[in-house]
Coordinates of C-alpha atoms in Angstrom, one line a residue:
Chain A
M316 CA -54.4 63.0 62.9
K317 CA -58.3 61.6 63.2
L318 CA -59.1 58.8 61.3
E319 CA -62.1 58.3 60.7
V320 CA -64.2 54.6 59.3
S321 CA -66.7 52.6 59.0
L322 CA -66.2 50.0 56.2
K323 CA -68.2 46.9 54.3
K324 CA -67.2 45.1 51.0
R325 CA -68.0 41.5 49.9
L326 CA -65.1 39.9 47.6
G327 CA -66.8 36.4 46.5
T328 CA -66.9 35.1 49.3
F329 CA -64.9 37.3 51.2
N330 CA -66.1 39.6 53.9
F331 CA -64.8 42.4 54.2
T332 CA -65.5 45.5 57.9
A333 CA -64.3 47.2 60.1
D334 CA -65.4 49.8 62.3
F335 CA -62.5 52.5 64.2
I336 CA -61.5 55.1 65.0
L337 CA -57.3 55.7 64.7
E338 CA -55.6 58.9 67.2
G339 CA -52.6 59.1 67.1
D340 CA -49.7 59.5 64.4
R341 CA -48.0 56.2 63.7
T342 CA -50.4 52.7 63.1
G343 CA -50.2 48.5 63.0
V344 CA -52.4 46.7 61.0
F345 CA -51.7 43.2 61.8
G346 CA -53.4 40.2 61.4
P347 CA -52.4 36.4 59.4
S348 CA -52.7 36.4 55.2
G349 CA -56.1 36.6 54.0
S350 CA -57.2 38.0 57.5
G351 CA -58.2 41.6 55.4
K352 CA -55.4 43.7 55.4
S353 CA -54.6 44.4 52.2
T354 CA -58.3 45.5 51.6
L355 CA -58.8 48.1 53.6
M356 CA -55.6 49.7 52.4
N357 CA -57.0 49.3 48.8
L358 CA -60.6 50.7 50.1
L359 CA -58.2 54.0 52.2
A360 CA -56.8 54.7 49.0
G361 CA -59.5 54.7 46.6
L362 CA -58.2 51.8 45.2
L363 CA -61.2 49.3 45.7
R364 CA -64.2 50.8 45.8
P365 CA -67.1 49.4 49.6
E366 CA -70.2 48.6 49.9
E367 CA -71.4 50.4 52.4
G368 CA -70.0 53.0 55.1
A369 CA -67.6 56.2 55.5
I370 CA -64.0 57.0 55.6
R371 CA -63.1 60.5 57.7
L372 CA -59.7 62.0 57.9
N373 CA -59.0 64.5 59.9
G374 CA -63.4 65.9 59.3
E375 CA -62.8 65.5 55.3
A376 CA -65.1 62.5 54.4
L377 CA -63.3 60.9 51.4
Y378 CA -66.2 58.0 51.3
D379 CA -69.6 58.5 52.4
S380 CA -71.8 56.1 50.6
V381 CA -74.9 58.1 52.3
D382 CA -74.0 61.6 50.3
G383 CA -72.6 59.6 47.6
I384 CA -68.7 60.9 48.2
N385 CA -66.3 58.9 46.6
L386 CA -63.4 60.7 46.0
P387 CA -59.8 59.0 43.3
P388 CA -57.6 58.2 45.1
E389 CA -55.4 61.1 43.2
Q390 CA -57.8 64.0 45.5
R391 CA -57.2 61.9 48.4
R392 CA -53.7 62.1 49.3
I393 CA -53.0 58.8 50.0
G394 CA -49.9 58.2 49.7
V395 CA -48.4 54.1 49.5
V396 CA -45.5 52.2 49.3
F397 CA -46.7 48.5 48.2
Q398 CA -44.6 45.6 49.1
H399 CA -42.7 45.4 46.2
A400 CA -41.5 49.6 45.7
H401 CA -43.4 49.3 42.0
L402 CA -40.9 51.8 40.8
F403 CA -42.1 53.5 36.8
P404 CA -39.5 51.1 34.7
H405 CA -39.3 54.0 31.7
L406 CA -38.2 56.7 34.1
S407 CA -35.1 57.8 35.6
V408 CA -35.0 57.4 40.5
K409 CA -35.2 60.9 39.6
R410 CA -37.7 61.1 37.4
N411 CA -39.5 58.4 39.9
L412 CA -38.7 60.1 42.4
F413 CA -40.5 64.2 41.9
Y414 CA -43.3 62.1 40.0
G415 CA -46.0 63.0 42.8
Y416 CA -44.2 66.3 43.6
R417 CA -44.9 67.5 40.2
R418 CA -48.7 67.4 40.5
I419 CA -49.0 69.1 43.9
L420 CA -49.6 72.7 44.5
E421 CA -47.1 74.2 45.3
S422 CA -48.3 75.7 48.4
E423 CA -49.0 72.2 49.3
R424 CA -45.1 71.3 48.6
K425 CA -44.2 70.5 52.4
V426 CA -41.7 68.3 52.2
D427 CA -38.5 69.8 50.5
P428 CA -37.1 67.1 48.3
D429 CA -33.0 68.3 49.1
A430 CA -33.8 67.4 53.1
L431 CA -35.6 64.3 51.6
I432 CA -32.9 62.6 49.6
E433 CA -30.0 63.5 52.1
V434 CA -32.0 61.6 54.8
L435 CA -32.7 58.1 52.5
G436 CA -29.2 58.3 50.9
L437 CA -30.9 58.8 47.6
E438 CA -28.0 61.4 46.3
P439 CA -26.0 58.6 44.5
L440 CA -28.7 56.7 42.8
L441 CA -30.6 59.8 40.9
A442 CA -29.1 59.9 37.6
R443 CA -29.3 55.6 37.8
H444 CA -32.0 54.3 36.2
V445 CA -34.4 52.2 38.2
T446 CA -33.8 49.0 36.6
G447 CA -30.1 48.8 38.4
L448 CA -31.2 49.8 42.3
S449 CA -31.0 46.4 44.5
G450 CA -34.4 45.8 46.7
G451 CA -33.6 48.1 49.2
E452 CA -33.1 51.0 47.4
R453 CA -35.8 50.7 45.2
Q454 CA -38.0 50.4 48.5
R455 CA -35.8 53.6 49.8
V456 CA -36.8 55.9 47.1
A457 CA -40.0 54.3 46.6
L458 CA -40.6 56.2 49.7
G459 CA -38.8 59.1 48.6
R460 CA -41.0 58.5 45.7
T461 CA -44.8 58.7 48.2
L462 CA -43.2 61.5 50.7
L463 CA -42.4 64.2 48.2
A464 CA -46.4 64.1 47.1
C465 CA -46.7 65.3 50.1
P466 CA -49.8 62.9 51.4
R467 CA -51.7 63.7 54.8
L468 CA -51.3 60.1 55.6
I469 CA -49.5 57.3 54.0
L470 CA -49.8 53.6 54.2
L471 CA -47.1 51.3 54.2
D472 CA -48.3 48.1 52.7
E473 CA -45.7 45.2 53.7
P474 CA -43.0 47.4 52.9
L475 CA -40.5 45.6 54.1
S476 CA -41.1 41.8 53.2
G477 CA -39.6 41.9 50.5
L478 CA -36.8 42.5 52.1
D479 CA -34.8 40.0 53.7
A480 CA -33.2 40.5 57.5
G481 CA -30.3 42.3 57.6
L482 CA -31.9 44.6 54.5
K483 CA -34.7 45.5 56.1
Y484 CA -33.5 46.2 59.7
Q485 CA -31.4 48.8 57.5
I486 CA -34.4 51.0 56.4
I487 CA -36.1 50.7 59.6
P488 CA -33.2 53.7 61.8
Y489 CA -34.5 55.2 57.4
L490 CA -38.0 55.3 58.1
N491 CA -38.6 56.5 62.0
K492 CA -35.8 59.9 60.7
V493 CA -37.7 60.2 57.9
F494 CA -41.4 59.8 59.9
A495 CA -40.0 61.9 62.3
E496 CA -39.0 64.5 60.1
F497 CA -41.6 65.2 58.3
A498 CA -44.7 64.7 60.5
I499 CA -47.2 62.0 58.1
P500 CA -48.8 59.7 59.8
L501 CA -48.3 56.5 59.3
V502 CA -50.8 53.6 58.8
I503 CA -48.6 50.8 58.1
I504 CA -49.6 46.9 57.3
S505 CA -47.2 43.9 58.5
H506 CA -47.1 40.5 59.2
S507 CA -44.1 41.1 61.6
L508 CA -44.2 41.9 65.2
N509 CA -40.2 43.2 65.8
E510 CA -41.4 45.0 62.2
M511 CA -44.6 46.4 64.5
R512 CA -43.3 47.9 67.6
L513 CA -40.4 49.3 66.0
L514 CA -42.6 51.6 64.2
S515 CA -46.0 51.9 66.1
D516 CA -47.2 53.3 68.9
Q517 CA -51.3 51.1 68.1
V518 CA -52.6 48.1 66.2
L519 CA -55.0 47.6 64.5
E520 CA -55.7 43.2 64.8
F521 CA -57.5 41.9 62.0
S522 CA -58.6 38.6 61.4
E523 CA -60.8 37.4 58.5
G524 CA -61.2 40.2 57.1
T525 CA -62.5 41.4 60.9
L526 CA -61.9 43.9 62.9
I527 CA -60.2 41.9 66.1
G528 CA -58.7 44.7 68.7
Q529 CA -57.6 47.5 69.0
T530 CA -54.1 47.1 70.4
T531 CA -50.2 47.3 70.9
A532 CA -47.8 46.0 69.5
E533 CA -45.6 46.0 72.5
E534 CA -49.7 43.6 74.0
L535 CA -49.6 41.5 70.9
A536 CA -45.8 40.2 71.6
R537 CA -46.8 39.8 75.4
R538 CA -49.3 37.6 74.0
S539 CA -48.1 35.5 71.9
M540 CA -44.7 34.2 74.4
G541 CA -47.3 31.3 75.1
T542 CA -47.3 30.8 71.4
S543 CA -44.2 31.6 69.3
Q544 CA -41.0 29.2 70.0
I545 CA -38.7 31.9 70.5
G546 CA -40.5 33.0 73.3
Y547 CA -40.7 37.2 74.0
I548 CA -38.1 39.7 71.8
N549 CA -36.7 42.7 74.2
L550 CA -35.8 45.4 72.0
L551 CA -32.5 47.0 73.1
E552 CA -31.6 50.7 72.1
L553 CA -27.8 50.2 72.9
H554 CA -25.5 53.1 73.2
H555 CA -21.6 54.0 73.2
R556 CA -20.6 51.7 72.1
L557 CA -17.1 50.3 73.8
Q558 CA -14.5 47.5 72.1
H559 CA -12.8 45.5 74.9
D560 CA -11.3 41.7 74.5
G561 CA -13.3 41.1 71.3
L562 CA -16.8 42.2 73.4
Y563 CA -18.3 45.0 72.8
H564 CA -19.6 47.1 75.8
Y565 CA -22.3 49.2 75.7
Q566 CA -24.6 51.7 77.3
W567 CA -28.2 50.3 78.0
G568 CA -29.7 53.5 80.9
D569 CA -27.8 53.2 83.7
Q570 CA -26.5 49.4 83.4
K571 CA -23.9 48.2 81.1
I572 CA -24.1 45.6 78.6
I573 CA -22.1 43.3 77.4
V574 CA -22.6 41.6 73.3
A575 CA -21.1 39.3 71.7
A576 CA -22.2 40.4 68.3
G577 CA -21.7 43.8 68.4
S578 CA -20.2 46.7 64.6
P579 CA -18.6 49.6 64.0
A580 CA -21.5 51.7 64.4
P581 CA -21.5 54.1 67.7
A582 CA -25.1 52.6 69.0
G583 CA -28.1 49.9 67.4
M584 CA -31.1 48.3 68.4
F585 CA -31.2 44.2 70.1
E586 CA -32.9 42.0 69.5
L587 CA -33.5 39.0 73.3
S588 CA -35.2 36.0 74.5
S589 CA -36.9 36.9 77.3
K590 CA -35.7 32.8 77.0
D591 CA -31.9 33.8 77.5
I592 CA -31.9 35.8 80.3
T593 CA -32.4 33.3 83.8
L594 CA -33.6 35.0 86.9
F595 CA -31.5 34.8 90.0
K596 CA -32.2 35.5 93.8
R597 CA -29.0 36.6 94.5
H598 CA -26.3 37.7 93.0
P599 CA -23.5 34.2 91.2
E600 CA -20.9 34.7 92.6
A601 CA -19.0 33.7 89.2
T602 CA -21.2 32.2 85.9
S603 CA -19.6 32.0 82.0
A604 CA -22.4 34.5 81.3
R605 CA -21.0 38.5 80.7
N606 CA -23.9 39.8 82.0
M607 CA -26.1 40.0 85.3
L608 CA -28.2 42.9 85.7
R609 CA -30.1 44.1 89.3
C610 CA -33.8 44.2 88.8
R611 CA -36.9 44.4 90.2
V612 CA -40.1 42.6 89.6
I613 CA -42.9 45.0 88.7
K614 CA -45.4 42.4 87.7
S615 CA -46.4 39.0 86.1
F616 CA -48.1 37.8 83.0
G617 CA -49.2 34.6 81.8
A618 CA -49.2 33.5 78.7
G619 CA -50.6 30.5 77.7
N620 CA -48.2 27.7 79.7
R621 CA -45.8 30.5 80.9
I622 CA -45.2 33.2 82.8
G623 CA -43.9 36.4 81.7
I624 CA -41.8 38.8 84.4
E625 CA -42.1 41.9 83.6
L626 CA -38.2 43.7 85.4
D627 CA -37.7 47.6 86.1
S628 CA -33.7 47.1 85.4
G629 CA -32.7 51.0 85.7
G630 CA -35.2 52.4 84.3
K631 CA -35.5 50.1 81.5
T632 CA -38.2 47.3 81.0
L633 CA -37.2 43.6 80.8
I634 CA -39.9 40.4 80.1
S635 CA -37.9 37.3 81.1
Q636 CA -40.4 34.2 81.1
V637 CA -40.9 31.5 83.7
V638 CA -42.3 27.9 84.7
S639 CA -44.7 28.0 87.2
E640 CA -42.7 26.2 89.2
A641 CA -40.0 29.6 88.8
V642 CA -42.3 31.8 90.9
H643 CA -43.3 29.9 93.5
E644 CA -39.6 29.4 94.4
L645 CA -38.0 33.1 93.7
D646 CA -40.3 34.3 95.2
L647 CA -41.7 36.2 92.6
K648 CA -43.4 38.7 93.7
P649 CA -44.6 42.9 92.7
G650 CA -41.0 44.5 94.2
S651 CA -39.3 41.6 94.4
E652 CA -34.9 42.6 93.5
I653 CA -33.4 39.6 91.5
I654 CA -31.0 39.3 89.8
A655 CA -31.1 38.9 85.4
V656 CA -28.2 37.3 84.0
I657 CA -28.1 36.1 79.8
K658 CA -25.0 35.8 77.8
A659 CA -23.1 38.0 75.3
S660 CA -24.3 36.1 72.5
A661 CA -27.6 35.9 73.3
F662 CA -27.6 39.1 71.6
R663 CA -28.9 39.7 68.0
R664 CA -27.9 42.9 66.8
L665 CA -31.6 44.2 64.6
Y666 CA -29.6 47.1 63.0
Chain B
M885 CA -35.1 42.5 -13.4
P886 CA -38.0 44.0 -16.2
E887 CA -38.1 48.1 -16.5
F888 CA -41.0 48.7 -14.8
T889 CA -43.5 50.9 -16.6
P890 CA -44.8 54.2 -14.6
T891 CA -48.1 53.3 -13.3
D892 CA -45.9 50.2 -12.0
W893 CA -43.8 53.4 -10.0
Q894 CA -47.4 54.7 -10.0
A895 CA -48.5 51.5 -7.6
M896 CA -45.1 51.3 -5.7
L897 CA -45.8 55.0 -4.7
L898 CA -49.2 54.8 -3.7
S899 CA -49.3 51.0 -2.2
A900 CA -46.7 53.2 0.1
Q901 CA -48.8 56.2 0.2
V902 CA -52.0 54.2 1.2
A903 CA -49.9 51.9 4.0
V904 CA -48.6 55.1 6.0
T905 CA -51.6 56.6 5.8
A906 CA -53.7 54.3 6.8
T907 CA -51.2 52.9 9.9
L908 CA -50.9 56.7 10.9
L909 CA -54.6 58.0 11.1
A910 CA -55.8 54.4 13.0
L911 CA -52.9 54.7 15.5
P912 CA -54.7 56.8 17.3
F913 CA -58.2 55.1 17.7
G914 CA -56.0 51.8 17.9
F915 CA -55.1 53.4 21.0
V916 CA -58.4 54.4 22.5
A917 CA -59.9 50.8 21.3
A918 CA -57.1 48.7 23.1
Y919 CA -57.3 50.6 26.6
L920 CA -60.6 50.6 26.4
L921 CA -60.1 46.8 25.6
A922 CA -57.7 46.5 28.7
F923 CA -58.6 49.0 31.3
T924 CA -62.2 49.3 31.3
R925 CA -65.3 47.7 32.5
L926 CA -67.6 48.5 29.6
P927 CA -71.3 46.6 29.4
G928 CA -71.2 45.0 25.9
K929 CA -67.5 45.1 26.6
S930 CA -67.4 41.2 24.1
L931 CA -70.0 43.2 21.5
F932 CA -67.3 45.7 21.4
D933 CA -64.4 43.6 21.5
G934 CA -65.5 41.0 18.9
I935 CA -66.6 44.0 16.1
V936 CA -62.7 44.7 16.5
N937 CA -61.3 41.7 15.3
L938 CA -64.3 40.6 13.4
P939 CA -62.8 42.4 9.9
L940 CA -59.6 39.4 11.1
V941 CA -62.2 37.0 10.4
L942 CA -63.8 38.0 8.0
P943 CA -63.5 37.7 3.8
P944 CA -61.9 41.0 2.5
V945 CA -64.3 41.3 0.0
V946 CA -67.3 40.5 2.6
V947 CA -65.4 44.1 4.2
G948 CA -65.6 45.7 1.3
Y949 CA -69.0 45.2 0.4
L950 CA -70.1 46.8 2.9
L951 CA -68.1 49.4 3.6
L952 CA -69.4 50.6 -0.1
L953 CA -73.4 50.2 1.1
L954 CA -71.7 51.9 4.1
F955 CA -69.8 54.7 2.1
G956 CA -71.1 54.7 -1.1
N957 CA -73.7 57.0 -2.8
H958 CA -76.4 56.1 -0.5
G959 CA -74.5 54.9 1.9
W960 CA -75.3 57.3 5.2
L961 CA -71.8 57.5 5.4
G962 CA -71.5 58.2 2.1
H963 CA -74.3 60.7 1.6
L964 CA -72.1 62.9 4.7
F965 CA -68.9 63.0 3.1
K966 CA -70.2 64.2 0.0
S967 CA -72.4 67.1 1.6
L968 CA -69.6 68.0 2.7
G969 CA -68.3 67.5 -1.2
I970 CA -65.4 65.0 -0.3
Q971 CA -66.0 61.9 -2.5
I972 CA -64.0 59.1 -1.1
I973 CA -65.4 55.7 -2.5
F974 CA -62.8 55.0 -6.3
T975 CA -60.9 57.3 -4.9
W976 CA -57.2 56.2 -3.5
K977 CA -59.0 57.7 0.3
A978 CA -61.5 54.7 -0.1
A979 CA -58.3 52.3 -0.1
V980 CA -57.1 54.0 3.0
L981 CA -60.3 53.2 4.2
A982 CA -60.4 49.8 3.4
S983 CA -56.5 48.9 4.8
M984 CA -57.1 50.9 8.1
V985 CA -60.6 48.4 8.4
V986 CA -59.0 45.0 7.4
G987 CA -55.8 45.9 9.4
F988 CA -57.3 48.2 12.8
P989 CA -57.6 44.5 14.8
L990 CA -54.0 43.1 14.6
L991 CA -53.1 46.7 15.8
V992 CA -56.0 46.9 18.0
R993 CA -54.4 43.0 19.6
S994 CA -50.9 44.2 19.8
I995 CA -51.6 47.5 22.5
R996 CA -53.5 46.2 24.0
L997 CA -51.6 42.7 24.6
G998 CA -49.1 45.6 26.0
M999 CA -50.9 46.8 28.1
E1000 CA -52.6 43.7 29.3
Q1001 CA -48.8 43.1 30.5
I1002 CA -48.3 46.7 32.5
D1003 CA -48.6 46.4 36.0
E1004 CA -51.6 47.5 37.2
K1005 CA -50.0 48.9 40.9
L1006 CA -47.9 50.5 38.3
I1007 CA -50.7 52.2 37.4
Q1008 CA -52.3 52.7 41.5
A1009 CA -49.0 53.7 42.0
S1010 CA -49.3 57.0 39.6
R1011 CA -52.8 56.4 41.1
T1012 CA -52.2 57.1 44.5
L1013 CA -49.4 59.7 43.7
G1014 CA -51.6 62.3 41.8
A1015 CA -52.1 62.0 39.0
H1016 CA -55.5 61.7 37.1
W1017 CA -56.2 58.8 35.0
Y1018 CA -55.9 61.2 31.5
D1019 CA -52.2 62.1 33.0
T1020 CA -51.6 58.4 34.1
L1021 CA -52.6 56.9 30.6
F1022 CA -49.8 59.3 28.8
S1023 CA -46.6 59.0 31.6
I1024 CA -48.2 55.5 32.8
I1025 CA -49.3 53.9 30.1
L1026 CA -48.2 55.1 26.9
P1027 CA -44.9 54.6 27.4
L1028 CA -45.4 51.6 29.1
S1029 CA -47.0 50.7 25.8
G1030 CA -44.9 51.6 23.8
R1031 CA -42.8 49.1 22.5
A1032 CA -46.7 47.7 21.6
I1033 CA -47.9 49.8 19.8
F1034 CA -45.4 49.8 17.9
A1035 CA -45.4 46.5 16.3
G1036 CA -49.6 46.7 16.0
A1037 CA -47.9 49.7 13.4
T1038 CA -46.2 48.0 12.0
L1039 CA -47.8 44.7 11.6
M1040 CA -51.0 46.7 10.2
F1041 CA -48.4 48.8 8.0
A1042 CA -47.6 45.3 6.5
R1043 CA -50.6 43.9 6.4
S1044 CA -51.5 47.3 4.5
L1045 CA -48.6 46.9 2.2
G1046 CA -51.0 43.4 1.0
E1047 CA -54.7 44.7 1.5
F1048 CA -56.6 43.5 -2.2
G1049 CA -60.6 42.0 -1.6
A1050 CA -62.2 45.1 0.4
T1051 CA -59.9 47.5 -1.9
I1052 CA -60.7 46.6 -5.5
I1053 CA -64.5 46.7 -4.1
I1054 CA -64.3 50.1 -2.5
A1055 CA -61.9 51.8 -4.7
G1056 CA -61.7 49.4 -7.9
N1057 CA -58.6 48.8 -9.6
I1058 CA -57.5 52.2 -11.6
P1059 CA -54.3 52.2 -13.0
G1060 CA -52.5 55.3 -11.8
V1061 CA -55.3 56.2 -9.1
T1062 CA -56.7 53.8 -7.1
Q1063 CA -54.0 50.5 -8.5
T1064 CA -51.3 49.4 -5.2
I1065 CA -48.8 47.3 -5.9
P1066 CA -50.9 44.3 -5.4
L1067 CA -53.5 45.0 -8.3
A1068 CA -51.5 46.1 -11.0
I1069 CA -50.1 42.2 -10.3
Y1070 CA -53.7 40.9 -10.2
D1071 CA -53.8 42.8 -13.2
Y1072 CA -50.2 41.3 -15.3
T1073 CA -51.6 38.1 -14.4
S1074 CA -54.9 38.2 -16.5
T1075 CA -52.9 39.3 -19.5
P1076 CA -51.5 37.7 -21.9
G1077 CA -47.7 37.9 -21.4
G1078 CA -48.5 39.7 -18.0
D1079 CA -46.2 37.4 -15.8
R1080 CA -42.7 39.0 -16.4
M1081 CA -44.2 41.6 -15.1
A1082 CA -46.0 40.2 -12.1
L1083 CA -43.2 38.7 -10.8
G1084 CA -40.9 41.4 -11.4
L1085 CA -43.9 43.2 -9.0
C1086 CA -44.4 40.3 -6.3
L1087 CA -40.4 40.3 -5.4
V1088 CA -40.6 44.5 -4.5
S1089 CA -43.6 43.1 -1.9
V1090 CA -41.3 40.1 -1.2
L1091 CA -38.8 43.2 -0.3
L1092 CA -41.0 45.6 1.2
A1093 CA -42.9 43.1 3.2
L1094 CA -38.6 41.7 4.9
S1095 CA -37.3 45.6 5.7
V1096 CA -40.3 46.8 7.2
L1097 CA -40.1 43.1 9.5
L1098 CA -36.4 43.9 9.7
I1099 CA -36.3 47.6 10.3
N1100 CA -39.5 46.6 12.8
D1101 CA -36.8 45.0 14.8
G1102 CA -34.4 46.3 14.6
L1103 CA -35.8 48.5 15.9
L1104 CA -37.4 47.0 19.4
K1105 CA -34.0 45.5 19.4
R1106 CA -32.5 49.6 20.5
F1107 CA -35.7 50.0 21.8
D1108 CA -35.2 47.6 24.3
H1109 CA -32.1 48.5 25.2
K1110 CA -32.7 52.7 26.0
R1111 CA -35.1 50.4 28.7
Q1112 CA -31.3 48.1 29.5
R1113 CA -29.5 51.4 31.1

């Protein structure tokens, strides 16, 4: 997908300007409330008319103030998943799902409804009425409804922020599965760094209505380590669960990881704060912490008054945070061998 | 209960006929007017809003007189209809016209209120899913304002049953032709010894209005019940 955007829009005293070219299929839009994220979505979908500029999707002009082009939303074929699902209250789940599907040409129906219903686990909901659905179910139906309209691009406007943490991370695997399976590019708005990192490859950063940078979610996360109270969050995808003595043993790359908060699922996504990784120069003889991983320092980076240490642990990356004195005492420089010690209880399961 | 005369029965029948016709004829116009007021940004929208609501605040006699000027033999609309061979003034059609104009603001207000309660995001969602504006109008806005349309139609129907001022001016008070219940009551009250008959027709009016309200209430409840499922 190639999306070229150059837009100006004034809304009262709020001025929105954006100028960027996107290539790649998973993009995040990041910024605090009121930074213009939703304005961008509405402008792209054709729900808001800009003052001037142009929007081109894969070379086709959706809007061009010079040529006087302004395609209405139904002709842009850009799907939107709203924050609160916004299912049609007078239609059943099934009719909601097929609302867009029934309105496109047969030749454009690239998503197989049965496969989608399977992936999103919607089969038991089909005959139900939308008023009886839970938040997570509603959001899954909304996602399915948008995907079945076979859009050329999907905009997700804080699709998970209305859900509680448990539900939120239940939906992320669905999202990843769906977008991988049906190959539809996505642009996701969020103010959660974790969501960004799990769902996007590149990130547009907005502040006060202006695009201030094109970066990656990983970069944003490292930068925020200096100001965040919870430090940098390592995301670890762990596999091959074995239960032993009330603890859960997982495989992570070449290493074994012992986790207190496991689950019956064979694999899962866990978060681990950079503050919970203690570095030792030599292998400690004995410690209460269950995980001691041999690592090699790749590089260090500064964020505020803290120093992030990027470690290679059996082919996987970990970020630990230390203060500058520790860098000297442990002689942390690229290539140094080090032991990372992590308590089993430091891992928090996301999904 | 007094014995009703054949003209009384005719008045009752005519009242029902006029109210039903006026309501049905006004519905599409009312829906369009409410849509324009609720969803579009027309220049001169407040003026349009004012004109739609004018019959609500004008004395019905004034409305009737203006209609008489417009649809009379020398009025330009009256002229037009006459060339088509349709006589409106002093026929039951005039009573329908009077009811339509007087009841219209009630209908539009009710539908508009209902439409304004529809979440704008639902409309946006339908557009981004590939629906044209007219498709959205029929697949989302119309069904979601069904309750309001029904409530507005009931209100207008009840108002039409009671319409007097504009009707007497434009349709006259011809027994058996244009005499509806209120006009018949008016006749009885100005006739010596007609009190009993007037009271009888008043009772019919009350019963009619009450049953309309009760039926309306019952249907709306069923409507909500269906929605809940």
